[in-house]
XYZ file of C-alpha atoms in Angstrom:
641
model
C 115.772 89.341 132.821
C 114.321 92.857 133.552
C 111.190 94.497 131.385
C 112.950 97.239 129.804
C 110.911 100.436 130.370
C 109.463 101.011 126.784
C 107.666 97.735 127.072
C 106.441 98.232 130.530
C 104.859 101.175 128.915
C 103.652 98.930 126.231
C 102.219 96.773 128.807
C 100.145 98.887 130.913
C 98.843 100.919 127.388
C 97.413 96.919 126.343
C 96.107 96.580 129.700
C 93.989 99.172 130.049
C 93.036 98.833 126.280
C 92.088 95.637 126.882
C 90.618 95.674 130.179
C 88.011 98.870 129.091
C 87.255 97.628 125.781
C 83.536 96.473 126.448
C 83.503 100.568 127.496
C 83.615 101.691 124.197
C 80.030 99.870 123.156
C 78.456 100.904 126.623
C 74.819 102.285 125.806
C 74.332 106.392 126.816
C 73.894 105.991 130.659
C 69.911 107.328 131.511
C 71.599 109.407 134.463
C 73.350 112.665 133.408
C 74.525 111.435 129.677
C 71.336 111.217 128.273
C 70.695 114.827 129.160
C 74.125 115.955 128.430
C 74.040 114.616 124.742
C 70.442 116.562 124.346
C 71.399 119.525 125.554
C 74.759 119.039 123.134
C 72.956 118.701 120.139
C 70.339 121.334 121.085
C 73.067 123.868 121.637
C 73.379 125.106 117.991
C 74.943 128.310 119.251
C 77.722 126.804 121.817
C 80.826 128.656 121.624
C 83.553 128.803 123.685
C 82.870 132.189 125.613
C 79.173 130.749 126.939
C 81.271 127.746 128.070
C 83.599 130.034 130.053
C 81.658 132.357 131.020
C 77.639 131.300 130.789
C 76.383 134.145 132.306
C 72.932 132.152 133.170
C 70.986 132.092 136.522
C 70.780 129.258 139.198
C 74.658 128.021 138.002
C 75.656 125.180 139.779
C 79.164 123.640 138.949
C 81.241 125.899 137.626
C 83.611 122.996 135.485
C 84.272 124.843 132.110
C 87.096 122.109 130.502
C 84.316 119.538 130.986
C 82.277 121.241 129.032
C 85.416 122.364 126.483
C 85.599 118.339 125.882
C 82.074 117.790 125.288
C 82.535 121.135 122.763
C 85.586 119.321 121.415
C 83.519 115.963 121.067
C 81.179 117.644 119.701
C 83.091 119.528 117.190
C 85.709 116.575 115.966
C 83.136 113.443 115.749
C 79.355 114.802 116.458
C 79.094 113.452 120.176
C 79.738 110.004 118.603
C 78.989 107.725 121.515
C 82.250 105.335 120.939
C 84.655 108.316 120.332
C 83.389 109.722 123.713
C 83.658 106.635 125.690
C 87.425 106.171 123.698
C 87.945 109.407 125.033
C 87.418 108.535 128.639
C 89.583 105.347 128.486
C 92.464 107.155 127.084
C 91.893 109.895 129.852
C 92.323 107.230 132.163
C 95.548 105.561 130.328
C 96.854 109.010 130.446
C 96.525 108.964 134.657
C 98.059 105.574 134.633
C 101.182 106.477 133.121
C 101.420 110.027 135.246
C 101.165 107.518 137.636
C 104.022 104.959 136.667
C 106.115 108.305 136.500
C 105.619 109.522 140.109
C 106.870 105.932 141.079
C 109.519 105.971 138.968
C 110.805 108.754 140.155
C 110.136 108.661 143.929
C 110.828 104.767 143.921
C 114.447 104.745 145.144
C 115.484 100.906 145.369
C 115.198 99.308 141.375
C 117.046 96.104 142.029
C 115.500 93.008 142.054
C 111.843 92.472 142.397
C 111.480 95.710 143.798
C 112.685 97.286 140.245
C 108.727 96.510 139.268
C 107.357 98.141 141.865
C 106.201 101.339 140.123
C 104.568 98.623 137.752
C 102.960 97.008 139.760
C 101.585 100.320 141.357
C 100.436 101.700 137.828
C 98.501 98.289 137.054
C 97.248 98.235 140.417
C 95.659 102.063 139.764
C 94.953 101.007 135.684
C 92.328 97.744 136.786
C 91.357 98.907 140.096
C 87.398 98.199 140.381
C 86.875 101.840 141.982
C 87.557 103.532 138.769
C 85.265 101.988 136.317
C 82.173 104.114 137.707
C 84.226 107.377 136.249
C 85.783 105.942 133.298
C 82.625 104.095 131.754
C 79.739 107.408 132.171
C 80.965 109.716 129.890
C 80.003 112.004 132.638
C 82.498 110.505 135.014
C 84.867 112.047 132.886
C 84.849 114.971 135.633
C 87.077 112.895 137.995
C 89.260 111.410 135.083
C 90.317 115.035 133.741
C 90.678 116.940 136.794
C 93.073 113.467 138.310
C 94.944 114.277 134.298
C 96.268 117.711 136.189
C 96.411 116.659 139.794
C 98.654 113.825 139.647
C 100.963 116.148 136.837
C 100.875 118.722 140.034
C 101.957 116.299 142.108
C 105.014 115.091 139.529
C 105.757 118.543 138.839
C 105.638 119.033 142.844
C 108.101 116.007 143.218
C 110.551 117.364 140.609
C 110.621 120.700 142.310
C 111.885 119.064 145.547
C 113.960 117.082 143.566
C 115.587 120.546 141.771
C 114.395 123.283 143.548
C 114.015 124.724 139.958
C 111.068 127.282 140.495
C 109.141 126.700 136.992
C 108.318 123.213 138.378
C 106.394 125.053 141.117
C 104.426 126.974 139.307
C 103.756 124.869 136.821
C 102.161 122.512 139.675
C 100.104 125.245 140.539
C 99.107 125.921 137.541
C 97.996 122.447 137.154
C 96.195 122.817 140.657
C 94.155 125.810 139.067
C 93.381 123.842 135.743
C 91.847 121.137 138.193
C 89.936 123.267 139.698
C 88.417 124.318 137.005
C 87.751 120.633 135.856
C 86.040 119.670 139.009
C 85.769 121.513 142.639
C 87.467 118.144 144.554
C 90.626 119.502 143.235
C 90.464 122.129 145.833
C 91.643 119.408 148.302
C 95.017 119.624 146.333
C 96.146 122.747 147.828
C 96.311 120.968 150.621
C 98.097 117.655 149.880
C 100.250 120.145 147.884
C 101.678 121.554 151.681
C 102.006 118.062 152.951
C 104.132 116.992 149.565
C 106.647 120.052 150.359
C 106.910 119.914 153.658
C 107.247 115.998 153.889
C 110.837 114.142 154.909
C 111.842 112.553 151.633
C 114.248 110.833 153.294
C 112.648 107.342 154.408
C 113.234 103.838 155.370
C 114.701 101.204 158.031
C 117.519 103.711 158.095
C 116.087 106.757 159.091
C 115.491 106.509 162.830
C 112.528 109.530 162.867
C 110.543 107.750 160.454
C 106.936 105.885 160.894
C 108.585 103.157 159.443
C 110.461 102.229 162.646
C 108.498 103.854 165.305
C 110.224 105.738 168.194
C 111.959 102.746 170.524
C 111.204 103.502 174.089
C 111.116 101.797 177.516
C 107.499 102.693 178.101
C 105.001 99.740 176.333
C 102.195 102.159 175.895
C 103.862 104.607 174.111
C 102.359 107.282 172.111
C 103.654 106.258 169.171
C 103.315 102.222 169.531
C 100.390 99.818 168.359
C 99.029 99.168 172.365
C 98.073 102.951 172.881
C 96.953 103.355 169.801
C 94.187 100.441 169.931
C 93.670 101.988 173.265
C 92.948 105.540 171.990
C 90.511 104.321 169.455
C 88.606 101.934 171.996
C 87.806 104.414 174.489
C 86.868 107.095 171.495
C 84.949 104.189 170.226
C 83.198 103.439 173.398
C 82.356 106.681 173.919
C 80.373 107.279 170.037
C 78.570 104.236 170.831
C 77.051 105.088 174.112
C 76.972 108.937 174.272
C 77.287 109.765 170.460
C 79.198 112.894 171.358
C 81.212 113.590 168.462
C 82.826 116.774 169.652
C 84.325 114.619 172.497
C 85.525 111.787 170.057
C 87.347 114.845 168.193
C 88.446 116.513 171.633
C 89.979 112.585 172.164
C 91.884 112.686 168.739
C 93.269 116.210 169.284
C 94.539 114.237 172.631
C 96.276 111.306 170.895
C 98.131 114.334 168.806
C 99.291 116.334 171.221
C 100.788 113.139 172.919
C 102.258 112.107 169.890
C 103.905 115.632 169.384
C 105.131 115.216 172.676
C 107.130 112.188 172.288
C 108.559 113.480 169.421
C 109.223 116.802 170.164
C 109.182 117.319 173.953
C 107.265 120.086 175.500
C 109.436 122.683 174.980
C 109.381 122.709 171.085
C 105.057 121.563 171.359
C 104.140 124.223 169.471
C 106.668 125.389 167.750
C 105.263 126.351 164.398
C 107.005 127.591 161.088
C 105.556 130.424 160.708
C 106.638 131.433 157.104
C 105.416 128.495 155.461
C 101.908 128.530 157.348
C 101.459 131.623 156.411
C 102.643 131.871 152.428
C 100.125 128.307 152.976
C 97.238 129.995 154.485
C 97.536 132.842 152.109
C 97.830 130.848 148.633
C 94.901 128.595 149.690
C 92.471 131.650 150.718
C 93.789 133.573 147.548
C 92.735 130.699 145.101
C 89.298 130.145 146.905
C 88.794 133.510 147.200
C 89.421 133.991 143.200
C 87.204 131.293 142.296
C 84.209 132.557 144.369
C 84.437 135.842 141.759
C 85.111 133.842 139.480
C 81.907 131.776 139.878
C 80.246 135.328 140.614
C 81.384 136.670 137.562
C 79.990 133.902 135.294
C 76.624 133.635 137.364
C 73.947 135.657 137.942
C 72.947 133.517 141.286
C 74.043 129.980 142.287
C 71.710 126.943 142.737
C 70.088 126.668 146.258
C 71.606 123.206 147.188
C 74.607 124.320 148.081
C 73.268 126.885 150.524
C 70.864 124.530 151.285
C 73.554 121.964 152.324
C 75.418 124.653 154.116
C 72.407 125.344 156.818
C 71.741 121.443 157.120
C 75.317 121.230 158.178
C 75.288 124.278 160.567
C 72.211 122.901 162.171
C 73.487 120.401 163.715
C 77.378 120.408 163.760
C 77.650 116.721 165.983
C 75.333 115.150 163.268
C 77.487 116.693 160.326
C 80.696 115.412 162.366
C 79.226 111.928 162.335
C 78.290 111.860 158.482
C 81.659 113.406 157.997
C 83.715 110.147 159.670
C 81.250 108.166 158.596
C 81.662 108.955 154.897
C 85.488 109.040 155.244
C 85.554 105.378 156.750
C 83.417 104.218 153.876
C 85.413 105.638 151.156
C 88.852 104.153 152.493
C 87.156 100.966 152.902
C 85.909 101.248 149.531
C 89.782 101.202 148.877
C 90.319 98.493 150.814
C 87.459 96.087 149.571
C 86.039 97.548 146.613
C 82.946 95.086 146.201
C 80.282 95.132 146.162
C 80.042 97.780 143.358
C 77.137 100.190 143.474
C 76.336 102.930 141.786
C 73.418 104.690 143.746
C 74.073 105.264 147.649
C 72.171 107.302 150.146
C 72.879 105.383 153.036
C 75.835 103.634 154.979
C 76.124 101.797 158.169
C 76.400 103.839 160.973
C 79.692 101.754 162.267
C 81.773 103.350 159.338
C 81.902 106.437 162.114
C 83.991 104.161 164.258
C 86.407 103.472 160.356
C 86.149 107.401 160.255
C 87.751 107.727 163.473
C 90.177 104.689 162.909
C 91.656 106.795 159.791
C 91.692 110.076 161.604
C 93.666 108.895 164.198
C 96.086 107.180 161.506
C 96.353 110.209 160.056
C 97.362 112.055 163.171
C 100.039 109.433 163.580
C 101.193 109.809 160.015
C 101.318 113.932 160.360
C 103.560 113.623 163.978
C 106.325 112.019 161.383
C 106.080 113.087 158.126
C 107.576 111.451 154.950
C 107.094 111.284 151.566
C 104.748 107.890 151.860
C 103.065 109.428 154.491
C 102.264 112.556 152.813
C 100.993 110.517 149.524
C 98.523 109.331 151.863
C 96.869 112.250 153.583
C 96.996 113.612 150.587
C 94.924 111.459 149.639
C 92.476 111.838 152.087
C 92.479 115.705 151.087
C 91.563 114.737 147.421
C 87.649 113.277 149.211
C 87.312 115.862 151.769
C 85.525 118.454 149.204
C 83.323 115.575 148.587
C 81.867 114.726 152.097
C 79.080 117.302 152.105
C 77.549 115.289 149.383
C 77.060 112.429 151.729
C 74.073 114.949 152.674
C 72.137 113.658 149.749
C 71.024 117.253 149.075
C 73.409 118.244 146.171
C 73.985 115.208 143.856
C 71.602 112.684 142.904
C 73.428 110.410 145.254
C 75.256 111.025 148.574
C 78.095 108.743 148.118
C 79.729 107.668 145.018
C 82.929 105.357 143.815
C 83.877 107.620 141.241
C 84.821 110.263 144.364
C 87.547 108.532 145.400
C 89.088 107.993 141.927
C 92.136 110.472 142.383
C 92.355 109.369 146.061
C 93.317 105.800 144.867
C 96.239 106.788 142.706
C 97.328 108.711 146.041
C 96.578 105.573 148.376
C 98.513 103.321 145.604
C 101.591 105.366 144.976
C 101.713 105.797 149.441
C 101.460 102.081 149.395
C 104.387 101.367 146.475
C 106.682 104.202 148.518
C 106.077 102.296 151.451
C 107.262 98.887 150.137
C 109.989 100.568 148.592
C 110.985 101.828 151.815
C 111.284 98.573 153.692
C 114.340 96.802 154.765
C 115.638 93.894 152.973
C 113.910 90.989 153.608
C 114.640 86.884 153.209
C 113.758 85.630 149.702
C 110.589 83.820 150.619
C 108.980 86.665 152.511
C 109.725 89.344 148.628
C 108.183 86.315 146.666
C 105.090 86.420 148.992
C 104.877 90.233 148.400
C 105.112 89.588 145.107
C 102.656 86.983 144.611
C 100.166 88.741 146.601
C 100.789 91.564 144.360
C 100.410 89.443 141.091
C 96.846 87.788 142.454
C 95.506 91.622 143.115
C 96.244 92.621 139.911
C 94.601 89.317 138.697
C 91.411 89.680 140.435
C 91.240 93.520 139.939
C 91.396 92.812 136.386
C 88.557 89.966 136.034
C 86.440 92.139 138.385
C 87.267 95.308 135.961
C 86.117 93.724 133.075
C 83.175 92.096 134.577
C 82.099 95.599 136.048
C 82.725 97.240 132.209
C 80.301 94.690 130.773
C 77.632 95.602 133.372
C 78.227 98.716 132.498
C 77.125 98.335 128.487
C 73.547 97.871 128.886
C 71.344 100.237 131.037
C 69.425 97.141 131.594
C 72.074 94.868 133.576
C 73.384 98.341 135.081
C 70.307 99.578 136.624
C 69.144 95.888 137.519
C 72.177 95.198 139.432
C 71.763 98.781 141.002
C 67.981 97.614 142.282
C 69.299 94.314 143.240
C 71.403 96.247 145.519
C 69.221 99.242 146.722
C 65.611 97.545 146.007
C 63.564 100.094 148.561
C 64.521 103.293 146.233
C 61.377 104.249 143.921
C 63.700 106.300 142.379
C 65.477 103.408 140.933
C 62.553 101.337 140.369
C 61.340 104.292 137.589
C 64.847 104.589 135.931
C 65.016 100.542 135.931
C 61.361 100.920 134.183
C 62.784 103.341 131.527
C 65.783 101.245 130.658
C 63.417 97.871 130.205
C 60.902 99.925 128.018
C 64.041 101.568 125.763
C 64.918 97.510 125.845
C 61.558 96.390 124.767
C 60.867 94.083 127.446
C 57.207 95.880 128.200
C 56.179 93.225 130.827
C 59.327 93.439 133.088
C 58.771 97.367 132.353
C 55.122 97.073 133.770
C 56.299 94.653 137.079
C 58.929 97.159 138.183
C 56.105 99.790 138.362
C 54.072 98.473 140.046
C 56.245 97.419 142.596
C 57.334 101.220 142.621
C 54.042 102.207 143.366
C 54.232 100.089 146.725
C 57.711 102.183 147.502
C 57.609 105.315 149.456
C 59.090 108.338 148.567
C 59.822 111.454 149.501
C 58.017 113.969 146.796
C 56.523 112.583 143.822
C 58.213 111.976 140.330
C 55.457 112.047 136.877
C 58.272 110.189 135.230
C 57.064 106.723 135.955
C 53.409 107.592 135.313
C 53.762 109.029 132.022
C 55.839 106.229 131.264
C 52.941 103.880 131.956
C 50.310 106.439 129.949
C 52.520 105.972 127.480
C 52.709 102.213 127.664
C 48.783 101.933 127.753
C 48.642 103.632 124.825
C 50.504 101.632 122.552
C 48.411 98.864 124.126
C 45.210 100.165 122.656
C 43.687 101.740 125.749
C 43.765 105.630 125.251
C 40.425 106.304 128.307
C 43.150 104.948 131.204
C 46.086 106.439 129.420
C 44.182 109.625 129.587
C 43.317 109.222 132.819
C 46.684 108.476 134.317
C 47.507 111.730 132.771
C 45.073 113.534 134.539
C 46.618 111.943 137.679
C 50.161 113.387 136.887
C 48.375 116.817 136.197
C 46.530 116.600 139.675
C 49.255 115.845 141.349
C 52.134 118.048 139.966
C 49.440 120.910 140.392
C 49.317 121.809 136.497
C 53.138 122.584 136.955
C 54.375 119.553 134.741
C 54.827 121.134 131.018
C 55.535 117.601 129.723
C 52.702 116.203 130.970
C 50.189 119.345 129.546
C 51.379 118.470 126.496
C 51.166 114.718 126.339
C 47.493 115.097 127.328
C 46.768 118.006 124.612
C 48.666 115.579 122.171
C 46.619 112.358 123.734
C 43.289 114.094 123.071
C 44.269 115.464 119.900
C 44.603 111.747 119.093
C 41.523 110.839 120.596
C 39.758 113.488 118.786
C 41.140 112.512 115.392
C 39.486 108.532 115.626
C 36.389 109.702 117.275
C 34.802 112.089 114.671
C 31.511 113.590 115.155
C 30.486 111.739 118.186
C 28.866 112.896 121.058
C 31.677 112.507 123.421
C 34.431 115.187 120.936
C 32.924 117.779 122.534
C 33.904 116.454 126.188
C 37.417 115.991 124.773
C 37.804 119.549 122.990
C 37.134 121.103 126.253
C 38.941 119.271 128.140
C 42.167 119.860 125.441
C 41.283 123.910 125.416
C 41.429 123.916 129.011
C 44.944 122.057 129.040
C 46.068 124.369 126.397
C 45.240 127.404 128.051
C 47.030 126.132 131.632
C 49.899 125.065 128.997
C 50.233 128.563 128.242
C 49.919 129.786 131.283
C 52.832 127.533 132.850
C 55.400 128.175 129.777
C 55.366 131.977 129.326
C 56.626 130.874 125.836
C 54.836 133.763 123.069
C 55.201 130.967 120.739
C 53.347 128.231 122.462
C 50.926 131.005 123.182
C 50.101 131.880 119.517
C 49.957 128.112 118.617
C 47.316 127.981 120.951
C 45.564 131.203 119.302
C 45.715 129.282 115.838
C 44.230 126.296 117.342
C 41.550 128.215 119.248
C 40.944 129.848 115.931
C 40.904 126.274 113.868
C 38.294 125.023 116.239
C 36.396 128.336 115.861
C 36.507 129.177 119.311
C 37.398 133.426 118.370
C 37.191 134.158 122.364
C 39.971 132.088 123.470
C 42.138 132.615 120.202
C 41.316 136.829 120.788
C 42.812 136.252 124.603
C 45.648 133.968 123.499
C 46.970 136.520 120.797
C 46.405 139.391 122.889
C 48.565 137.543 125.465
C 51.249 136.310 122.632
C 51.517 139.749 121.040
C 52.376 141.552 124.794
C 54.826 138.674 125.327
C 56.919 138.764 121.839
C 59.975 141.065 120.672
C 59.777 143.793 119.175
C 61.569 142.590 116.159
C 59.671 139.614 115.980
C 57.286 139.083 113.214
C 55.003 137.199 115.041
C 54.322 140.714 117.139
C 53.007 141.764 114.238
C 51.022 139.008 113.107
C 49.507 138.569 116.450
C 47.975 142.403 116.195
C 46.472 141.889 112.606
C 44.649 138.614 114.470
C 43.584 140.736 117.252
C 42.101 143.360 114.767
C 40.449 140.585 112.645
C 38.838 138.978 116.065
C 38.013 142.611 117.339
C 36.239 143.364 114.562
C 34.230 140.380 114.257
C 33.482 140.245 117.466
C-alpha cells in the first residue's frame, strides 16, 4: 500500500515539529542573539528604509531580509523568544518540503520502494544533525532564509528545463538575488545555477556517457576508472605530505582533467568550448557581483576592515590559503558524511583534511568530464560553501569553521544522492531491502541525535559546557561558559572556570571575564578587591573600556555612600573624579559630559564642573536645550570664580 502524497506531507510537517520542539524553549544564545535582541529593543526608530539602506560607517554584512524578519518579529509578537525560535523551525519545514518537491519532480522511477525515495531524501535533509546549529540560534536563521530562495531557484531552474517556459528563469534568478540579499553564500548559486542548465538530464544504466557506467575500455588504468583515480590522488597526496607544494597538487588535478577530457572527447574536440553560454555565464555572474558591490557602497559609508584584512592574509601567502582552502572543503564534506561530534566553536582542523580537500576536488573533476543532473546537484553543492572558506581564516567571524555553513550544501548533497539511487539499474529484491533499511536506520539515528542536539541546545549552560568539553584550551570559551553559569546561578562553577581561564593563553585580552568576577566579589561582600580588579581592567584596556569607567565610578559611588565621613572618602572621591573625567574623555557623549559637570558641581568641586560644561556646551546641538543650560552654568561658575 503506497503513502498517498498528502500524508507524506503530513508526515515530514510532524517530523520536524516534533523533532525541533525542545527549540522553541531554547534560552537566548550569549553569542550574537543576546546582542541582536538589545539592539532590537533599543532601536525605537527602526524602519524599513535604515534596514535597506543604513547608511552607517564600518558596515559589515550587508543581509537586509534578516534584518526585515527581526523587524517583522519585532513588530507582530515583541521579539518574543518562542515566536522567534517557531519562526526558525517553520523556516526550516519550509526547506524540507522545497526539498521533497525537487525530488519529486526530478525523481523519474516511482514504482516500488523507489516511489519513497524523495521521502526519504526530505526526512533525511528535515533530521539531519548538521542543521540544528542554524535552526536552533535565532541568528542561524541567515542560512535557513537564504536556503528558503535557493532551493526555490533551483525548482524553478528544474521546471525551466523541464518547459523551457522563460518566467521560470527569471523567476530563479530572482530568487538567486533575494538570497543574496539574505546571506552572501548565496553568491555560490550563480554558479551551481550554470552546472543545473548545462547538466545531461538524461541519466542511468541506460545512458552509456554517464558517470553511472563509466567509459568501458581495454586499458585498466583508465582515466575514467577507480585504479587511476586512487593513483592520481596518491601521488598528489605524497607529494602535500613531503613538499607541501600546493600549486603542484593543483597543477596534478588540472592533469587528471585534462586526461579525463581526453578520453571523453579526444584531442581534437579538448578544448572545444561553447562560447555563447560562457559568455552570457561570465557576464550575468560579474553583472550581479558587480551590482551588489554598489549596492553595498551605496548603503555604506566604508566597510569593516576584516574583510580587507582577510583579503591581504590570503594574498600573502597564496600556497598557505590553497591549503586552508582544501582543508576546509574536506572538513565540511566530511561533516556530511559523519556529522558527530557536534561543535559549535572551531578554529582549528587537522591538517590531513587537505588530503579530503583534494580527494573531493578530484571527484569533482570526474563528475564535471560527464555531467548529469546528479552530478550537477552535487558540485553545486560544493559552490553553495565556497563563499564560506575565507572564514576558515578566523579573521571575519567569531569562528573559522561552522556546521551551520554547510546547511544549504546538504539539501544539495541529499537530493545528488536520492537522483543517484533513482538512477540505478534494477536490482535483486534483497540488495533494494538493504538500501532501504540502511535508509530507515539513518533516518532513525539522525533523528535521536537531532533531538538530543536540540535539548543541548536549550540551556546556555549544557551548550557552552559541551562546547569547552570539546575545545577546553580556548579562554574565549572559558569566559562565555563563566557568563552562562553566573546567569544560571551556579557562582562556584562560575568562579572555577575563571580561574582556569586565567591559566589559558590568549591572543589580546578580553575585560569581560574580569568584570564578571568584580562583579561577583561584590555581591560577596568584598567591594576593596572588586575595586581593585577594576582598576586592573582599566590598566590594561588603557582607559579605553567605557563599561568598565563606569562600573568603577558606580563601584565607588557605592563605596562612598556606606563609608560617610571617614578619612578614606576623600581617597575614593578622587579617585571617582578622575574616572569620570577619563569617562568623558573616552565617550565624546555631551550628555555624559554634563552629568559629570552636575556631579562635579554636587561635590562642590566648581573647577572641574566649569571645564566639564565648557566641554558639554561646545559638544551639544544647537537646538539642544542642554546648549543652553550648559552656558548659564558656565556664567554662574565664571562669575564665582
Amino acid at each position: 500500500m503506497r503513502l498517498r502524497l498528502p500524508y507524506q506531507l503530513l508526515l515530514l510537517c510532524l517530523l520536524v515539529l516534533t523533532v525541533f520542539y525542545p527549540t522553541l524553549n531554547a534560552e537566548v544564545c550569549l553569542i550574537d542573539d543576546q546582542e541582536m535582541l538589545n539592539g532590537m529593543f533599543n532601536a525605537g526608530s527602526l524602519t524599513l528604509k535604515s534596514i535597506f539602506l543604513p547608511h552607517i560607517v564600518n558596515g559589515g554584512y550587508y543581509r537586509p531580509l534578516i534584518g526585515l524578519s527581526y523587524y517583522l518579529d519585532n513588530t507582530l509578537w515583541a521579539l518574543d523568544l518562542r515566536s522567534m525560535h517557531l519562526d526558525n523551525v517553520l523556516l526550516h519545514l519550509v526547506n524540507v518540503l522545497l526539498l521533497f518537491y525537487i525530488l519529486h519532480i526530478a525523481v523519474r522511477n516511482k514504482n516500488g520502494i523507489k516511489s519513497y525515495l524523495p521521502l526519504c531524501g526530505a526526512i533525511l535533509f528535515a533530521v539531519h544533525p548538521i542543521v540544528t546549529e542554524s535552526v536552533n540560534w535565532i541568528s542561524g536563521r541567515t542560512d535557513i532564509l537564504a536556503a528558503n530562495f535557493v532551493l526555490a531557484s533551483a525548482a524553478f531552474l528544474l521546471l525551466y528545463r523541464k518547459s523551457r517556459a522563460r518566467i521560470y528563469l527569471v523567476l530563479a534568478v530572482v530568487f538567486i538575488i533575494l538570497g543574496i540579499l539574505s546571506k552572501e553564500a548565496s553568491f555560490g548559486m550563480i554558479l551551481a545555477a550554470f552546472f543545473l542548465l548545462n547538466a545531461d538530464i538524461d541519466y542511468g544504466p541506460e545512458k552509456k556517457n554517464d558517470i553511472l557506467q563509466p567509459v568501458r575500455t581495454t586499458s585498466v588504468f583508465r582515466p575514467s576508472g577507480l585504479p587511476f583515480f586512487l593513483m592520481m590522488f596518491a601521488v598528489i597526496a605524497m607529494e602535500m605530505i613531503y613538499f607541501g607544494n600546493y600549486w603542484a597538487a593543483l597543477a596534478g588535478c588540472a592533469c587528471y582533467s585534462i586526461a579525463l577530457l581526453t578520453e571523453e572527447r579526444g584531442w581534437k574536440d579538448l578544448f572545444r568550448l561553447d562560447l555563447k553560454k560562457a559568455l552570457l555565464f561570465g557576464s550575468s555572474a560579474c553583472a550581479t557581483a558587480a551590482s551588489y558591490y554598489l549596492l553595498r557602497r551605496m548603503v555604506y559609508i566604508s566597510d569593516v576592515g576584516k574583510i580587507g584584512q582577510t583579503v591581504k592574509l590570503m594574498l600573502l601567502d597564496v600556497n598557505y590559503s590553497i591549503s586552508v582552502f582544501l582543508g576546509a572543503s574536506g572538513f565540511y564534506f566530511k561533516k556530511f558524511l559523519f556529522p558527530l561530534p557536534l561543535n559549535f566553536y572551531l578554529l582549528e582542523i587537522d591538517p590531513l583534511y587537505d588530503l579530503a580537500g583534494i580527494l573531493l576536488l578530484l571527484f569533482c573533476l570526474r563528475l564535471l568530464t560527464r555531467l548529469n543532473l546528479p552530478a550537477a546537484f552535487f558540485i553545486a553543492g560544493v559552490c553553495m560553501f565556497l563563499p564560506a572558506l575565507p572564514f576558515a581564516f578566523g579573521t571575519i567571524a567569531w569562528t573559522g569553521y561552522a556546521e551551520r555553513y554547510i546547511y544549504i550544501s546538504t539539501a544539495f548533497w541529499i537530493v545528488a544522492i536520492i537522483m543517484y539511487l533513482d538512477g540505478r539499474p534494477p536490482q535483486r529484491y534483497s540488495v533494494a531491502c538493504a538500501t532501504a533499511a540502511i535508509l530507515v536506520t539513518l533516518m532513525l539515528l539522525y533523528s535521536w541525535q537531532t533531538f538530543s542536539r536540540n535539548l543541548v541546545w536549550q540551556k546556555n549552560v549544557s551548550l557552552f559546557g559541551d562546547t569547552v568539553r570539546q575545545s577546553p584550551q580556548s579562554r574565549r570559551l572559558r569566559d562565555i561558559y563563566m557568563y552562562a553559569l553566573y546567569n544560571a546561578g551556579d557562582i562556584p562553577a562560575a568562579k572555577c572556570q575563571y580561574v582556569v581561564g586565567q591559566t589559558l593563553h590568549s591572543l589580546g585580552y578580553d575585560e569581560t571575564a574580569d568584570l564578571l568576577m568584580a562583579e561577583i566579589l561584590n555581591n560577596e561582600g568584598k567591594p576593596d578587591q572588586a575595586l581593585e580588579l577594576y582598576e586592573t581592567v582599566i590598566r590594561k584596556t588603557r582607559n579605553s573600556s567605557e563599561k568598565a569607567l563606569k562600573r568603577i565610578i558606580r563601584q565607588l559611588e557605592t563605596m562612598l555612600s556606606q563609608l560617610g565621613d571617614s578619612g578614606r572618602s576623600e581617597e575614593l572621591s578622587a579617585k571617582k573624579r578622575t574616572y569620570e573625567t577619563q569617562l568623558g574623555e573616552l565617550t565624546k557623549d555631551p550628555m555624559v559630559i554634563y552629568n559629570l559637570g552636575q556631579k562635579a558641581l554636587a561635590a562642590n568641586d566648581r573647577k572641574s564642573a566649569l571645564g566639564f560644561f565648557i566641554r558639554a556646551h561646545g559638544a551639544f546641538a544647537g537646538t539642544s536645550p542642554y546648549k543652553a543650560y550648559s552656558a548659564k552654568l558656565m556664567d554662574r561658575l565664571k562669575e564665582d570664580h
